[in-house]
Amino acid sequence: MRRQTATSGINPAGSSRALRLDPLSLPVRFEAHDIRADGGVRHIELDRERIVLRRALHGMQMAINLRVSDFLGVALRGLDEAQLLVLVHRDPSLTIPLCVSSDREEIAVAWQMWSDIFALPLLPEDKLREPAARRRRHNAIRARRPKFLVRRRAGDLLNLANLHRNEREIIARD
């Protein structure tokens, strides 16, 4: 992996330059804003086949390794004065910013280049999918029989052929 310069990612605080990643200079490492991470920053490594997100959450370091094919596509989102180009994941917290620009021609060219490099579809702002539904919280196998009872055959509760009524019991004693 090549060594990346500091200008390839988000610029330091106070800088007026916006985020602009070059899709032709992959792999690239940069930092992005993450409200849930410690320090509000996550470190991202972009490659053609995989993406690694590194962040600390409540003091615990984590690295999430994702395939590019796990992402839905490259989307264009409109901000107040500029437009944001993002790599959209089903989980909104894993969505990755790629470019911020107020020049519409520049963002359109970058949008097409990122889509071609990652082989992902272009997702316009109005075609963005809803986030994935939350998983069920209850245990799906709770209503099943316990494992040791599964081996046993359930008996007949009421077998009418073996039911004897109004008969005297005969006990043979030696």
XYZ file of C-alpha atoms in Angstrom, residues 51-144:
94
model
C -13.198 -0.771 2.844
C -11.960 -0.700 6.435
C -13.616 1.607 8.985
C -11.709 2.161 12.222
C -13.168 3.977 15.204
C -13.209 3.936 18.974
C -16.517 3.598 20.773
C -16.491 4.141 24.552
C -12.761 3.378 24.626
C -13.083 0.138 22.642
C -11.167 0.117 19.358
C -12.965 -1.514 16.441
C -12.248 -2.153 12.794
C -15.055 -2.998 10.383
C -13.924 -4.715 7.200
C -16.483 -4.440 4.382
C -16.503 -5.557 0.777
C -17.329 -2.890 -1.792
C -20.075 -5.172 -3.112
C -21.854 -4.830 0.281
C -22.660 -1.203 -0.550
C -25.835 -0.212 -2.423
C -24.258 2.367 -4.712
C -22.830 5.849 -5.079
C -25.365 8.535 -4.186
C -25.574 12.251 -4.678
C -27.080 14.225 -1.803
C -27.869 17.906 -1.916
C -26.716 20.176 0.884
C -27.545 23.871 1.290
C -24.831 25.287 -0.965
C -22.917 22.188 -2.016
C -23.547 18.600 -2.989
C -22.224 15.544 -1.198
C -21.172 12.342 -2.933
C -21.431 9.278 -0.661
C -20.952 5.532 -0.825
C -24.297 4.292 0.518
C -24.586 1.251 2.776
C -27.778 -0.396 4.003
C -26.787 0.672 7.506
C -26.707 4.492 7.485
C -23.881 4.596 10.055
C -21.591 2.848 7.523
C -22.208 5.337 4.693
C -18.928 6.910 3.556
C -18.445 10.466 2.207
C -16.395 10.676 -0.992
C -16.626 14.249 -2.221
C -18.143 17.608 -1.315
C -18.351 20.290 -3.981
C -20.462 23.246 -5.025
C -19.502 22.796 -8.707
C -22.224 20.647 -10.306
C -20.082 19.574 -13.285
C -17.221 18.471 -11.061
C -19.531 16.458 -8.802
C -21.234 14.815 -11.811
C -17.864 13.678 -13.223
C -16.726 12.406 -9.808
C -20.065 10.607 -9.334
C -19.615 8.690 -12.603
C -15.933 7.899 -11.884
C -16.638 6.495 -8.410
C -19.483 4.413 -9.800
C -17.268 2.986 -12.549
C -14.342 2.222 -10.242
C -16.458 0.425 -7.626
C -18.842 -1.119 -10.231
C -21.806 0.144 -8.221
C -24.963 1.834 -9.536
C -25.584 5.569 -9.448
C -28.232 6.421 -6.850
C -29.859 9.827 -7.315
C -31.096 11.659 -4.233
C -34.758 10.800 -4.786
C -34.074 7.088 -5.380
C -32.290 6.397 -2.080
C -33.608 3.322 -0.317
C -34.944 3.291 3.178
C -32.652 1.835 5.838
C -32.993 -1.871 6.531
C -35.701 -2.915 8.946
C -34.564 -3.725 12.461
C -34.165 -7.359 13.317
C -36.656 -9.063 15.558
C -35.601 -8.869 19.162
C -37.367 -11.991 20.369
C -35.796 -15.405 20.168
C -37.156 -17.300 17.166
C -36.460 -20.762 18.628
C -37.746 -20.087 22.126
C -41.075 -21.842 21.488
C -39.381 -25.053 20.358
